mmCIF file of C-alpha atoms in Angstrom:
data_model
loop_
_atom_site.group_PDB
_atom_site.id
_atom_site.type_symbol
_atom_site.label_atom_id
_atom_site.label_comp_id
_atom_site.label_asym_id
_atom_site.label_seq_id
_atom_site.Cartn_x
_atom_site.Cartn_y
_atom_site.Cartn_z
ATOM 1 C CA MET A 205 186.183 46.925 15.337
ATOM 2 C CA VAL A 206 182.730 45.616 16.065
ATOM 3 C CA LYS A 207 179.661 47.743 16.715
ATOM 4 C CA GLU A 208 176.290 46.494 17.857
ATOM 5 C CA TYR A 209 173.315 48.644 16.914
ATOM 6 C CA PHE A 210 169.750 48.183 18.114
ATOM 7 C CA PRO A 211 167.349 49.293 15.356
ATOM 8 C CA GLN A 212 164.173 51.262 16.015
ATOM 9 C CA GLY A 213 160.959 50.796 14.038
ATOM 10 C CA THR A 214 161.956 47.629 12.172
ATOM 11 C CA CYS A 215 161.540 43.868 12.516
ATOM 12 C CA SER A 216 165.264 43.367 13.079
ATOM 13 C CA LYS A 217 166.387 43.477 16.708
ATOM 14 C CA LYS A 218 170.140 43.940 16.351
ATOM 15 C CA ILE A 219 172.709 44.762 13.675
ATOM 16 C CA THR A 220 176.314 43.714 14.241
ATOM 17 C CA ILE A 221 178.877 45.506 12.114
ATOM 18 C CA ASP A 222 182.510 44.402 11.827
ATOM 19 C CA TYR A 223 184.501 47.151 10.138
ATOM 20 C CA ASP A 224 188.060 48.203 9.438
ATOM 21 C CA GLU A 225 188.440 51.486 11.292
ATOM 22 C CA ASP A 226 191.616 52.498 9.443
ATOM 23 C CA ALA A 227 190.312 51.770 5.936
ATOM 24 C CA GLY A 228 186.715 52.866 6.660
ATOM 25 C CA ARG A 229 185.356 49.662 5.103
ATOM 26 C CA ILE A 230 182.822 47.081 6.188
ATOM 27 C CA ARG A 231 184.157 43.593 6.816
ATOM 28 C CA GLN A 232 180.878 41.905 7.715
ATOM 29 C CA VAL A 233 177.321 42.762 8.765
ATOM 30 C CA THR A 234 174.760 40.493 10.423
ATOM 31 C CA PHE A 235 171.140 41.174 11.309
ATOM 32 C CA LEU A 236 169.228 39.498 14.124
ATOM 33 C CA GLY A 237 165.623 39.279 12.980
ATOM 34 C CA GLY A 238 164.068 40.977 9.993
ATOM 35 C CA CYS A 239 163.319 39.357 6.641
ATOM 36 C CA PRO A 240 166.091 36.745 6.322
ATOM 37 C CA GLY A 241 166.489 36.820 2.539
ATOM 38 C CA ASN A 242 166.537 40.597 2.347
ATOM 39 C CA THR A 243 168.899 41.162 5.248
ATOM 40 C CA MET A 244 171.228 38.406 4.039
ATOM 41 C CA GLY A 245 171.312 40.062 0.616
ATOM 42 C CA VAL A 246 172.104 43.459 2.122
ATOM 43 C CA CYS A 247 174.902 41.913 4.203
ATOM 44 C CA ARG A 248 176.546 40.368 1.151
ATOM 45 C CA LEU A 249 176.183 43.486 -0.970
ATOM 46 C CA VAL A 250 177.819 45.826 1.563
ATOM 47 C CA GLN A 251 180.752 43.583 2.432
ATOM 48 C CA GLY A 252 184.057 45.258 1.585
ATOM 49 C CA LYS A 253 182.454 48.595 0.701
ATOM 50 C CA PRO A 254 183.386 51.979 2.204
ATOM 51 C CA LEU A 255 181.104 53.204 4.990
ATOM 52 C CA ALA A 256 180.229 56.425 3.127
ATOM 53 C CA GLU A 257 179.220 54.541 -0.029
ATOM 54 C CA VAL A 258 176.882 52.230 1.893
ATOM 55 C CA ILE A 259 175.350 55.150 3.807
ATOM 56 C CA GLY A 260 174.623 56.873 0.495
ATOM 57 C CA MET A 261 173.007 53.760 -0.971
ATOM 58 C CA LEU A 262 170.814 52.786 1.977
ATOM 59 C CA GLU A 263 169.899 55.965 3.821
ATOM 60 C CA GLY A 264 166.216 56.850 3.547
ATOM 61 C CA ILE A 265 164.886 53.498 2.321
ATOM 62 C CA ASP A 266 161.391 53.033 3.748
ATOM 63 C CA CYS A 267 159.574 49.795 4.599
ATOM 64 C CA ARG A 268 155.789 49.848 4.746
ATOM 65 C CA ASN A 269 155.544 53.565 5.517
ATOM 66 C CA ARG A 270 157.430 53.174 8.786
ATOM 67 C CA GLY A 271 159.785 56.023 7.995
ATOM 68 C CA THR A 272 162.707 53.583 8.138
ATOM 69 C CA SER A 273 163.764 50.055 7.168
ATOM 70 C CA CYS A 274 166.478 47.534 8.014
ATOM 71 C CA PRO A 275 168.790 49.032 5.338
ATOM 72 C CA ASP A 276 168.051 52.559 6.595
ATOM 73 C CA GLN A 277 168.836 51.467 10.145
ATOM 74 C CA LEU A 278 172.152 50.042 8.914
ATOM 75 C CA ALA A 279 172.908 53.421 7.327
ATOM 76 C CA ARG A 280 172.116 55.136 10.646
ATOM 77 C CA ALA A 281 174.464 52.773 12.482
ATOM 78 C CA LEU A 282 177.225 53.464 9.948
ATOM 79 C CA LYS A 283 176.724 57.207 10.373
ATOM 80 C CA GLU A 284 177.370 56.755 14.093
ATOM 81 C CA ILE A 285 180.594 54.905 13.278
ATOM 82 C CA ALA A 286 181.688 57.488 10.720
ATOM 83 C CA GLY A 287 181.035 60.296 13.184
#
């Protein structure tokens, strides 16, 4: 399945998540906007990982005292998927 998520409080404008609903694993993630090197690195690192593992790794990461970050927003999107 594919989910589009529109982050709040970050430079990125959209996160697209392709995931295997049955296995609960991420196939691919892409960010629109944000810091290209950082978001590209996050996308590669989470590929193939279980949703719960990625949520645990990324949830709560802060960028410039915004109370969130692109990785944190990805974790929030994955929490919506996981229910």
